[in-house]
mmCIF file of C-alpha atoms in Angstrom:
data_model
loop_
_atom_site.group_PDB
_atom_site.id
_atom_site.type_symbol
_atom_site.label_atom_id
_atom_site.label_comp_id
_atom_site.label_asym_id
_atom_site.label_seq_id
_atom_site.Cartn_x
_atom_site.Cartn_y
_atom_site.Cartn_z
ATOM 1 C CA MET A 286 4.736 -42.536 28.160
ATOM 2 C CA SER A 287 1.866 -40.020 26.477
ATOM 3 C CA ALA A 288 1.866 -36.557 27.545
ATOM 4 C CA LEU A 289 -1.848 -37.242 28.152
ATOM 5 C CA PRO A 290 -2.627 -41.029 28.556
ATOM 6 C CA PRO A 291 -5.667 -41.923 27.741
ATOM 7 C CA GLY A 292 -8.984 -41.137 29.618
ATOM 8 C CA VAL A 293 -11.809 -38.234 30.719
ATOM 9 C CA TYR A 294 -9.707 -34.949 31.313
ATOM 10 C CA ARG A 295 -11.474 -31.442 32.413
ATOM 11 C CA LEU A 296 -11.723 -28.875 29.892
ATOM 12 C CA ASP A 297 -11.175 -25.170 31.011
ATOM 13 C CA GLY A 298 -12.407 -22.991 27.585
ATOM 14 C CA THR A 299 -12.380 -19.355 27.734
ATOM 15 C CA VAL A 300 -14.901 -16.781 27.254
ATOM 16 C CA ARG A 301 -14.793 -14.773 24.686
ATOM 17 C CA THR A 302 -16.519 -10.879 25.515
ATOM 18 C CA TYR A 303 -17.393 -9.663 22.098
ATOM 19 C CA ALA A 304 -19.284 -6.838 22.002
ATOM 20 C CA TRP A 305 -22.415 -9.053 19.852
ATOM 21 C CA GLY A 306 -22.920 -11.227 23.283
ATOM 22 C CA SER A 307 -25.384 -11.985 26.434
ATOM 23 C CA ARG A 308 -24.853 -11.587 29.635
ATOM 24 C CA SER A 309 -26.795 -14.071 30.718
ATOM 25 C CA ALA A 310 -26.984 -16.670 28.490
ATOM 26 C CA ILE A 311 -23.387 -18.728 29.243
ATOM 27 C CA ALA A 312 -23.235 -17.503 32.395
ATOM 28 C CA GLY A 313 -26.836 -18.715 33.229
ATOM 29 C CA ILE A 314 -25.226 -22.452 31.476
ATOM 30 C CA GLN A 315 -22.504 -22.126 33.965
ATOM 31 C CA GLY A 316 -24.140 -21.289 36.885
ATOM 32 C CA ARG A 317 -22.723 -18.221 37.755
ATOM 33 C CA PRO A 318 -24.181 -15.414 38.758
ATOM 34 C CA VAL A 319 -26.772 -13.047 36.039
ATOM 35 C CA PRO A 320 -25.752 -10.911 34.227
ATOM 36 C CA SER A 321 -22.243 -11.040 33.486
ATOM 37 C CA PRO A 322 -20.207 -7.856 33.956
ATOM 38 C CA GLU A 323 -19.143 -8.160 30.117
ATOM 39 C CA PRO A 324 -20.717 -8.654 27.251
ATOM 40 C CA GLU A 325 -20.240 -13.061 26.749
ATOM 41 C CA ALA A 326 -19.961 -13.890 23.121
ATOM 42 C CA GLU A 327 -18.834 -17.631 22.859
ATOM 43 C CA LEU A 328 -17.147 -20.101 25.686
ATOM 44 C CA TRP A 329 -14.089 -21.620 23.135
ATOM 45 C CA LEU A 330 -13.199 -25.594 23.437
ATOM 46 C CA GLY A 331 -10.208 -26.379 21.972
ATOM 47 C CA ALA A 332 -6.924 -25.726 21.207
ATOM 48 C CA HIS A 333 -7.040 -22.721 19.014
ATOM 49 C CA PRO A 334 -3.889 -20.810 19.720
ATOM 50 C CA GLY A 335 -5.917 -17.774 20.426
ATOM 51 C CA ALA A 336 -7.767 -18.799 22.875
ATOM 52 C CA PRO A 337 -6.445 -22.909 24.435
ATOM 53 C CA SER A 338 -7.955 -23.965 26.623
ATOM 54 C CA ARG A 339 -6.483 -25.909 29.414
ATOM 55 C CA ILE A 340 -6.022 -29.555 31.487
ATOM 56 C CA GLY A 341 -4.659 -28.892 34.797
ATOM 57 C CA GLY A 342 -3.560 -25.072 34.216
ATOM 58 C CA ARG A 343 -1.875 -26.449 31.123
ATOM 59 C CA PRO A 344 -2.236 -24.455 27.753
ATOM 60 C CA LEU A 345 -3.886 -28.055 25.384
ATOM 61 C CA ASP A 346 -2.550 -26.598 21.952
ATOM 62 C CA GLU A 347 1.527 -27.524 23.856
ATOM 63 C CA ILE A 348 -0.321 -30.834 24.897
ATOM 64 C CA VAL A 349 -1.208 -31.743 21.444
ATOM 65 C CA ALA A 350 2.221 -30.641 19.904
ATOM 66 C CA SER A 351 4.146 -32.328 23.277
ATOM 67 C CA ASP A 352 2.871 -35.441 22.022
ATOM 68 C CA PRO A 353 1.285 -35.401 18.510
ATOM 69 C CA ARG A 354 0.831 -38.905 17.815
ATOM 70 C CA GLY A 355 0.034 -39.971 21.813
ATOM 71 C CA VAL A 356 -2.657 -36.747 22.055
ATOM 72 C CA LEU A 357 -4.537 -36.889 18.476
ATOM 73 C CA GLY A 358 -3.935 -40.794 17.438
ATOM 74 C CA PRO A 359 -1.218 -41.785 14.312
ATOM 75 C CA ALA A 360 -3.783 -41.093 11.649
ATOM 76 C CA VAL A 361 -5.389 -37.465 12.859
ATOM 77 C CA ALA A 362 -2.083 -36.412 13.956
ATOM 78 C CA ALA A 363 -0.623 -37.832 10.167
ATOM 79 C CA GLU A 364 -3.594 -36.334 8.201
ATOM 80 C CA PHE A 365 -3.052 -32.855 10.656
ATOM 81 C CA GLY A 366 0.029 -33.177 12.178
ATOM 82 C CA PRO A 367 0.725 -31.488 15.503
ATOM 83 C CA ARG A 368 -2.451 -29.884 16.208
ATOM 84 C CA LEU A 369 -6.287 -30.305 17.098
ATOM 85 C CA PRO A 370 -8.247 -30.192 13.908
ATOM 86 C CA TYR A 371 -11.199 -28.535 15.421
ATOM 87 C CA LEU A 372 -12.525 -25.748 17.112
ATOM 88 C CA MET A 373 -15.647 -25.846 19.186
ATOM 89 C CA LYS A 374 -17.960 -23.200 21.163
ATOM 90 C CA LEU A 375 -20.270 -22.270 22.800
ATOM 91 C CA LEU A 376 -21.753 -19.784 20.968
ATOM 92 C CA ALA A 377 -24.325 -16.421 22.249
ATOM 93 C CA ALA A 378 -25.286 -13.723 19.500
ATOM 94 C CA GLU A 379 -27.683 -11.440 21.760
ATOM 95 C CA GLU A 380 -27.028 -8.796 18.689
ATOM 96 C CA PRO A 381 -26.398 -9.651 14.940
ATOM 97 C CA LEU A 382 -22.699 -10.844 14.442
ATOM 98 C CA SER A 383 -21.157 -10.003 10.406
ATOM 99 C CA LEU A 384 -22.643 -10.499 7.365
ATOM 100 C CA GLN A 385 -19.979 -12.949 6.449
ATOM 101 C CA ALA A 386 -17.859 -15.856 4.222
ATOM 102 C CA HIS A 387 -14.903 -18.119 4.745
ATOM 103 C CA PRO A 388 -12.324 -19.023 2.158
ATOM 104 C CA ASP A 389 -11.621 -22.449 1.007
ATOM 105 C CA ALA A 390 -8.505 -24.669 2.419
ATOM 106 C CA GLU A 391 -6.738 -23.880 -1.241
ATOM 107 C CA HIS A 392 -7.720 -19.955 -1.179
ATOM 108 C CA ALA A 393 -6.722 -19.947 2.435
ATOM 109 C CA ARG A 394 -3.431 -21.686 2.203
ATOM 110 C CA ALA A 395 -2.019 -19.310 -0.943
ATOM 111 C CA ALA A 396 -3.751 -15.616 0.235
ATOM 112 C CA PHE A 397 -1.842 -16.633 3.467
ATOM 113 C CA ALA A 398 1.438 -17.113 1.893
ATOM 114 C CA ALA A 399 1.078 -14.137 -0.047
ATOM 115 C CA GLU A 400 0.392 -11.395 3.244
ATOM 116 C CA GLU A 401 3.022 -13.634 4.908
ATOM 117 C CA ALA A 402 5.900 -12.356 1.445
ATOM 118 C CA ALA A 403 4.404 -8.862 1.815
ATOM 119 C CA GLY A 404 5.078 -8.369 4.748
ATOM 120 C CA LEU A 405 1.646 -6.672 6.034
ATOM 121 C CA PRO A 406 1.301 -5.805 9.385
ATOM 122 C CA PRO A 407 -1.888 -7.518 11.900
ATOM 123 C CA GLU A 408 -4.401 -4.643 11.310
ATOM 124 C CA LEU A 409 -3.868 -4.394 7.043
ATOM 125 C CA ARG A 410 -4.409 -9.065 6.891
ATOM 126 C CA ASN A 411 -7.400 -11.023 6.370
ATOM 127 C CA TYR A 412 -6.202 -14.124 6.378
ATOM 128 C CA ARG A 413 -4.104 -15.269 10.290
ATOM 129 C CA ASP A 414 -3.400 -18.296 8.774
ATOM 130 C CA PRO A 415 -3.125 -21.261 5.795
ATOM 131 C CA HIS A 416 -6.907 -23.068 7.173
ATOM 132 C CA HIS A 417 -10.050 -22.720 6.340
ATOM 133 C CA LYS A 418 -13.624 -22.532 8.031
ATOM 134 C CA PRO A 419 -15.670 -24.528 7.872
ATOM 135 C CA GLU A 420 -18.818 -24.210 10.658
ATOM 136 C CA LEU A 421 -21.027 -26.754 11.726
ATOM 137 C CA LEU A 422 -24.114 -24.961 14.473
ATOM 138 C CA MET A 423 -26.847 -26.628 16.466
ATOM 139 C CA ALA A 424 -29.334 -25.173 18.388
ATOM 140 C CA THR A 425 -29.781 -24.915 21.245
ATOM 141 C CA GLY A 426 -32.713 -22.862 21.732
ATOM 142 C CA ASP A 427 -34.558 -21.538 19.289
ATOM 143 C CA PHE A 428 -32.046 -19.561 17.258
ATOM 144 C CA GLU A 429 -31.194 -17.302 14.399
ATOM 145 C CA ALA A 430 -29.461 -17.069 10.948
ATOM 146 C CA LEU A 431 -29.283 -15.560 7.855
ATOM 147 C CA CYS A 432 -27.067 -18.222 5.749
ATOM 148 C CA GLY A 433 -26.999 -18.886 2.008
ATOM 149 C CA PHE A 434 -28.564 -17.081 -1.439
ATOM 150 C CA ARG A 435 -31.696 -17.144 -1.582
ATOM 151 C CA ALA A 436 -32.468 -18.535 -5.237
ATOM 152 C CA PRO A 437 -32.260 -15.201 -7.209
ATOM 153 C CA GLU A 438 -36.043 -15.255 -7.977
ATOM 154 C CA ALA A 439 -37.453 -15.294 -5.027
ATOM 155 C CA ALA A 440 -35.353 -12.423 -3.492
ATOM 156 C CA ALA A 441 -35.702 -10.462 -6.926
ATOM 157 C CA ASP A 442 -39.566 -11.172 -6.120
ATOM 158 C CA LEU A 443 -39.310 -9.227 -1.973
ATOM 159 C CA LEU A 444 -37.616 -6.781 -3.519
ATOM 160 C CA ASP A 445 -40.027 -5.622 -5.609
ATOM 161 C CA ARG A 446 -42.322 -5.276 -2.890
ATOM 162 C CA ILE A 447 -40.105 -2.968 -0.956
ATOM 163 C CA ASP A 448 -41.947 0.502 -2.821
ATOM 164 C CA VAL A 449 -38.036 1.548 -3.346
ATOM 165 C CA PRO A 450 -36.941 2.992 -6.652
ATOM 166 C CA ALA A 451 -33.476 2.508 -6.515
ATOM 167 C CA LEU A 452 -34.514 -1.106 -5.731
ATOM 168 C CA ARG A 453 -35.731 -1.610 -8.882
ATOM 169 C CA PRO A 454 -32.400 -2.050 -10.705
ATOM 170 C CA ILE A 455 -31.192 -4.864 -7.856
ATOM 171 C CA ALA A 456 -33.925 -6.955 -8.267
ATOM 172 C CA ALA A 457 -33.725 -6.788 -11.737
ATOM 173 C CA LEU A 458 -29.592 -7.717 -12.280
ATOM 174 C CA LEU A 459 -31.708 -10.723 -9.905
ATOM 175 C CA ARG A 460 -33.163 -11.813 -13.056
ATOM 176 C CA GLY A 461 -29.908 -11.706 -14.868
ATOM 177 C CA PRO A 462 -27.972 -14.358 -15.751
ATOM 178 C CA ASP A 463 -25.415 -14.027 -13.469
ATOM 179 C CA GLY A 464 -27.822 -12.271 -11.049
ATOM 180 C CA LEU A 465 -26.480 -12.783 -7.678
ATOM 181 C CA ARG A 466 -23.375 -11.854 -8.373
ATOM 182 C CA GLU A 467 -24.421 -8.774 -10.440
ATOM 183 C CA ALA A 468 -26.948 -8.033 -7.497
ATOM 184 C CA PHE A 469 -24.895 -8.777 -4.078
ATOM 185 C CA THR A 470 -21.788 -6.875 -5.636
ATOM 186 C CA THR A 471 -24.010 -3.925 -6.819
ATOM 187 C CA ALA A 472 -25.253 -3.456 -4.086
ATOM 188 C CA LEU A 473 -22.126 -3.961 -1.264
ATOM 189 C CA THR A 474 -20.242 -1.657 -4.036
ATOM 190 C CA LEU A 475 -22.060 1.614 -3.883
ATOM 191 C CA SER A 476 -20.611 5.063 -3.485
ATOM 192 C CA PRO A 477 -21.646 6.344 0.268
ATOM 193 C CA VAL A 478 -23.777 8.610 -0.232
ATOM 194 C CA ALA A 479 -26.050 6.058 -2.743
ATOM 195 C CA ARG A 480 -26.795 4.099 0.074
ATOM 196 C CA THR A 481 -26.517 5.536 3.050
ATOM 197 C CA ALA A 482 -29.859 7.156 1.180
ATOM 198 C CA LEU A 483 -30.831 3.661 -0.150
ATOM 199 C CA VAL A 484 -30.670 1.919 3.307
ATOM 200 C CA ALA A 485 -32.118 4.158 4.770
ATOM 201 C CA GLU A 486 -35.704 3.414 2.326
ATOM 202 C CA VAL A 487 -34.500 -0.227 2.461
ATOM 203 C CA ALA A 488 -34.440 0.158 6.574
ATOM 204 C CA ALA A 489 -38.248 2.561 6.134
ATOM 205 C CA ALA A 490 -39.813 0.697 3.887
ATOM 206 C CA CYS A 491 -39.593 -2.809 5.586
ATOM 207 C CA ALA A 492 -40.467 -1.501 8.991
ATOM 208 C CA LYS A 493 -43.941 -1.653 7.468
ATOM 209 C CA LEU A 494 -44.037 -3.944 6.110
ATOM 210 C CA GLY A 495 -42.755 -6.476 8.498
ATOM 211 C CA GLY A 496 -46.183 -8.528 8.882
ATOM 212 C CA VAL A 497 -45.814 -9.511 5.439
ATOM 213 C CA ASP A 498 -42.549 -11.200 5.553
ATOM 214 C CA SER A 499 -39.807 -12.245 8.306
ATOM 215 C CA ALA A 500 -37.092 -10.869 6.397
ATOM 216 C CA TYR A 501 -38.393 -6.940 6.241
ATOM 217 C CA GLU A 502 -38.626 -7.438 10.124
ATOM 218 C CA ILE A 503 -34.890 -8.454 9.949
ATOM 219 C CA ALA A 504 -33.801 -6.183 7.591
ATOM 220 C CA ALA A 505 -35.683 -2.808 9.386
ATOM 221 C CA ARG A 506 -34.044 -4.579 12.907
ATOM 222 C CA LEU A 507 -30.118 -5.437 11.270
ATOM 223 C CA ALA A 508 -30.892 -1.221 10.427
ATOM 224 C CA VAL A 509 -31.038 -0.285 14.004
ATOM 225 C CA HIS A 510 -27.512 -1.743 15.158
ATOM 226 C CA TYR A 511 -26.448 -0.810 11.577
ATOM 227 C CA PRO A 512 -28.372 2.417 9.834
ATOM 228 C CA ASP A 513 -26.063 3.068 7.596
ATOM 229 C CA ASP A 514 -24.313 -0.003 6.163
ATOM 230 C CA ALA A 515 -24.890 -2.243 3.088
ATOM 231 C CA GLY A 516 -25.986 -5.402 4.817
ATOM 232 C CA VAL A 517 -29.326 -4.479 5.186
ATOM 233 C CA VAL A 518 -30.046 -4.250 2.042
ATOM 234 C CA VAL A 519 -27.902 -7.646 1.355
ATOM 235 C CA SER A 520 -30.123 -9.667 4.009
ATOM 236 C CA LEU A 521 -32.739 -9.195 1.267
ATOM 237 C CA LEU A 522 -30.816 -12.048 -1.290
ATOM 238 C CA LEU A 523 -30.137 -14.289 2.378
ATOM 239 C CA ASN A 524 -32.041 -16.805 3.470
ATOM 240 C CA HIS A 525 -34.071 -16.886 6.974
ATOM 241 C CA VAL A 526 -33.262 -19.669 9.129
ATOM 242 C CA ARG A 527 -35.610 -19.462 12.225
ATOM 243 C CA LEU A 528 -33.706 -23.690 13.817
ATOM 244 C CA ALA A 529 -35.568 -25.335 16.919
ATOM 245 C CA PRO A 530 -33.231 -26.659 19.545
ATOM 246 C CA GLY A 531 -31.694 -30.128 17.774
ATOM 247 C CA GLN A 532 -31.302 -28.211 14.507
ATOM 248 C CA ALA A 533 -28.382 -27.250 12.982
ATOM 249 C CA ILE A 534 -26.903 -25.243 9.563
ATOM 250 C CA TRP A 535 -23.855 -26.137 7.772
ATOM 251 C CA MET A 536 -21.268 -23.747 6.414
ATOM 252 C CA PRO A 537 -18.881 -24.290 3.768
ATOM 253 C CA ALA A 538 -16.498 -22.025 2.066
ATOM 254 C CA GLY A 539 -18.244 -19.719 0.519
ATOM 255 C CA ASN A 540 -20.849 -19.139 1.817
ATOM 256 C CA PRO A 541 -22.895 -15.463 2.940
ATOM 257 C CA HIS A 542 -23.970 -15.682 6.829
ATOM 258 C CA ALA A 543 -24.643 -13.099 9.947
ATOM 259 C CA TYR A 544 -26.001 -14.941 13.070
ATOM 260 C CA LEU A 545 -28.729 -13.178 14.491
ATOM 261 C CA ARG A 546 -29.290 -14.397 17.949
ATOM 262 C CA GLY A 547 -29.091 -17.417 19.727
ATOM 263 C CA VAL A 548 -27.572 -20.266 21.199
ATOM 264 C CA GLY A 549 -25.971 -22.570 20.283
ATOM 265 C CA VAL A 550 -23.227 -24.774 20.281
ATOM 266 C CA GLU A 551 -20.733 -24.691 17.066
ATOM 267 C CA VAL A 552 -17.921 -26.619 15.929
ATOM 268 C CA MET A 553 -15.525 -25.396 12.756
ATOM 269 C CA ALA A 554 -11.629 -26.560 12.044
ATOM 270 C CA SER A 555 -9.960 -24.364 13.099
ATOM 271 C CA GLY A 556 -8.514 -21.270 11.270
ATOM 272 C CA ASP A 557 -9.095 -18.036 11.850
ATOM 273 C CA ASN A 558 -9.651 -16.429 7.998
ATOM 274 C CA VAL A 559 -13.618 -14.917 8.111
ATOM 275 C CA LEU A 560 -13.735 -12.185 5.620
ATOM 276 C CA ARG A 561 -17.215 -9.482 6.546
ATOM 277 C CA GLY A 562 -18.705 -7.363 4.239
ATOM 278 C CA GLY A 563 -20.269 -5.734 6.652
ATOM 279 C CA LEU A 564 -23.106 -5.517 9.804
ATOM 280 C CA THR A 565 -19.527 -5.133 11.798
ATOM 281 C CA ALA A 566 -17.417 -3.023 13.252
ATOM 282 C CA LYS A 567 -14.792 -4.778 12.425
ATOM 283 C CA ARG A 568 -12.255 -5.168 9.598
ATOM 284 C CA VAL A 569 -13.861 -4.935 6.315
ATOM 285 C CA ASP A 570 -13.091 -5.984 2.781
ATOM 286 C CA VAL A 571 -15.772 -6.459 0.323
ATOM 287 C CA PRO A 572 -13.169 -7.348 -2.960
ATOM 288 C CA GLU A 573 -11.672 -10.058 -0.925
ATOM 289 C CA LEU A 574 -15.449 -11.153 0.278
ATOM 290 C CA LEU A 575 -16.477 -11.611 -3.569
ATOM 291 C CA ARG A 576 -13.295 -13.475 -4.117
ATOM 292 C CA VAL A 577 -14.397 -15.963 -1.655
ATOM 293 C CA LEU A 578 -17.971 -15.902 -1.628
ATOM 294 C CA ARG A 579 -19.787 -18.639 -3.889
ATOM 295 C CA PHE A 580 -23.216 -17.256 -5.931
ATOM 296 C CA GLU A 581 -25.518 -19.795 -6.246
ATOM 297 C CA SER A 582 -28.843 -20.749 -4.186
ATOM 298 C CA LEU A 583 -29.109 -22.856 -0.558
ATOM 299 C CA GLU A 584 -31.963 -24.315 -0.552
ATOM 300 C CA THR A 585 -31.578 -26.264 2.491
ATOM 301 C CA PRO A 586 -29.751 -24.005 4.519
ATOM 302 C CA VAL A 587 -30.953 -26.583 8.449
ATOM 303 C CA MET A 588 -28.690 -30.149 7.712
ATOM 304 C CA SER A 589 -29.832 -33.207 9.366
ATOM 305 C CA PRO A 590 -28.092 -35.375 11.778
ATOM 306 C CA GLU A 591 -27.888 -39.033 11.108
ATOM 307 C CA PRO A 592 -29.261 -41.004 14.286
ATOM 308 C CA VAL A 593 -26.598 -43.424 15.503
ATOM 309 C CA ALA A 594 -28.246 -45.510 18.640
ATOM 310 C CA PRO A 595 -30.733 -44.524 20.998
ATOM 311 C CA GLY A 596 -30.304 -41.242 22.318
ATOM 312 C CA VAL A 597 -27.996 -40.284 20.633
ATOM 313 C CA VAL A 598 -27.515 -39.115 16.821
ATOM 314 C CA ARG A 599 -24.528 -37.427 14.418
ATOM 315 C CA TRP A 600 -24.024 -34.697 11.925
ATOM 316 C CA SER A 601 -20.583 -35.636 9.166
ATOM 317 C CA PRO A 602 -20.652 -32.825 7.347
ATOM 318 C CA PRO A 603 -18.781 -33.079 4.026
ATOM 319 C CA VAL A 604 -15.032 -32.291 5.450
ATOM 320 C CA ARG A 605 -12.293 -34.474 7.652
ATOM 321 C CA GLU A 606 -11.764 -32.242 10.624
ATOM 322 C CA PHE A 607 -14.858 -33.111 12.701
ATOM 323 C CA GLU A 608 -18.979 -34.777 12.871
ATOM 324 C CA LEU A 609 -20.395 -32.933 15.306
ATOM 325 C CA THR A 610 -22.552 -35.649 17.869
ATOM 326 C CA ARG A 611 -25.299 -35.031 20.437
ATOM 327 C CA ALA A 612 -26.780 -37.343 23.340
ATOM 328 C CA THR A 613 -29.090 -36.994 25.000
ATOM 329 C CA LEU A 614 -29.425 -38.972 28.467
ATOM 330 C CA THR A 615 -33.338 -39.851 29.417
ATOM 331 C CA LEU A 616 -35.339 -42.845 31.909
ATOM 332 C CA GLY A 617 -35.829 -43.840 29.481
ATOM 333 C CA THR A 618 -31.960 -44.063 27.626
ATOM 334 C CA PRO A 619 -30.272 -43.951 31.364
ATOM 335 C CA ARG A 620 -26.605 -44.647 29.469
ATOM 336 C CA VAL A 621 -24.818 -43.968 25.904
ATOM 337 C CA GLU A 622 -22.365 -45.441 24.324
ATOM 338 C CA LEU A 623 -19.589 -43.105 21.566
ATOM 339 C CA VAL A 624 -17.608 -44.851 20.288
ATOM 340 C CA SER A 625 -14.726 -42.353 18.146
ATOM 341 C CA ASP A 626 -10.509 -43.459 16.894
ATOM 342 C CA GLY A 627 -10.293 -39.843 16.962
ATOM 343 C CA PRO A 628 -9.227 -36.597 20.054
ATOM 344 C CA ARG A 629 -13.213 -35.505 21.359
ATOM 345 C CA VAL A 630 -14.066 -32.409 23.411
ATOM 346 C CA LEU A 631 -17.134 -33.308 25.256
ATOM 347 C CA LEU A 632 -19.407 -29.542 26.478
ATOM 348 C CA CYS A 633 -22.521 -30.648 28.806
ATOM 349 C CA VAL A 634 -25.122 -27.572 27.973
ATOM 350 C CA SER A 635 -28.325 -29.000 30.589
ATOM 351 C CA GLY A 636 -27.977 -31.197 33.547
ATOM 352 C CA ALA A 637 -25.815 -33.598 34.644
ATOM 353 C CA ILE A 638 -23.506 -36.720 33.745
ATOM 354 C CA THR A 639 -20.907 -38.967 33.843
ATOM 355 C CA ALA A 640 -18.196 -39.522 31.161
ATOM 356 C CA GLY A 641 -16.005 -42.505 31.009
ATOM 357 C CA ARG A 642 -15.698 -45.851 34.007
ATOM 358 C CA GLY A 643 -14.115 -46.547 36.758
ATOM 359 C CA GLU A 644 -11.018 -44.415 38.402
ATOM 360 C CA ASN A 645 -11.170 -42.924 34.765
ATOM 361 C CA ALA A 646 -14.826 -41.084 35.258
ATOM 362 C CA LEU A 647 -15.651 -37.517 35.462
ATOM 363 C CA THR A 648 -18.209 -35.654 35.307
ATOM 364 C CA LEU A 649 -20.362 -32.969 33.531
ATOM 365 C CA THR A 650 -22.913 -30.050 34.398
ATOM 366 C CA ALA A 651 -23.649 -27.663 32.266
ATOM 367 C CA GLY A 652 -21.611 -25.284 30.720
ATOM 368 C CA THR A 653 -18.357 -27.671 31.620
ATOM 369 C CA ALA A 654 -16.960 -29.345 29.359
ATOM 370 C CA ALA A 655 -14.072 -32.455 28.954
ATOM 371 C CA PHE A 656 -11.570 -33.488 26.513
ATOM 372 C CA VAL A 657 -10.634 -37.055 25.500
ATOM 373 C CA PRO A 658 -7.709 -38.005 23.724
ATOM 374 C CA ALA A 659 -7.005 -40.882 21.118
ATOM 375 C CA GLY A 660 -6.879 -44.284 22.918
ATOM 376 C CA VAL A 661 -10.341 -44.276 24.423
ATOM 377 C CA PRO A 662 -12.761 -46.091 21.351
ATOM 378 C CA THR A 663 -15.511 -46.961 22.916
ATOM 379 C CA LEU A 664 -16.958 -43.973 25.652
ATOM 380 C CA PRO A 665 -19.653 -44.394 27.933
ATOM 381 C CA LEU A 666 -21.942 -41.379 29.194
ATOM 382 C CA THR A 667 -24.895 -42.230 31.867
#
């Protein structure tokens, strides 16, 4: 018998208390007292060994490892081995996150192996595992982010409007043949004295221009949190994205991004490799970040879903590890059916639903989750 026979199982996630998190968003969704004692940034739902969710008190990563074919299904186990290949998070950002990007799968494998061979201690490592970490985030409320490079000419025009002479060389680089790479690299590798002076000038100028373009307002806001950080300048090179509830952004390997504020459901390949360039107190490695970045403009950061059935839409990014499905139950659509041949994580973000049928049915309320192992091809929600 499988370690987890086909059915619907309550999944108890782990809340991560990072400094940029909200004291009200996750607690409020789950119906807990607000404010929470600490900033709550992410609710992890999955089998990542850093904070595995639990079923009946048992860690999900142990359950998967004990019977990967039964829990994941033969095809998923054959492709990814004895591990759930994705991780879901409920994310709540009260303050900006780091400027970051993730490596592709080939680079992650090679870099992890090199750090393992060198015997680097954890505090000097960039790579925690040999996996990539492409991400998709769907907003559940209003959400703001920086995602992907602007077109170089558009970024240069933004810089030109700021009356800061030290920005002119960076704007000129943007109009050159390899503009994004050269401008981004120059901004992040300034000497400490030059960086401090430039950030102060840019922050002051952007505070005056906030009503002209949202990019200026964001740079001024970032400078309040990080007054000596080149990420304030770099933010002007990135797309500013405002998501309404139900909209999503896709962040493939090498895509620079930084969440600014808001609540959303994030799904990613189950890796933990993050290269940071600023806007953080965590480890920053600019040379390694430059190695993984893709210096190409991203015209449309927002990814549209495909309709599946009444009340059901799906985002299918170009990776094998995951898809994200959103099901909305209304009086007009009181029941939907989700079809999949792999393992699923369910998260109820508002109201209540019942997943499954008969003795295997489980009712979820806002902020609660379930795990459905392989072997349940059609899952009704009511």
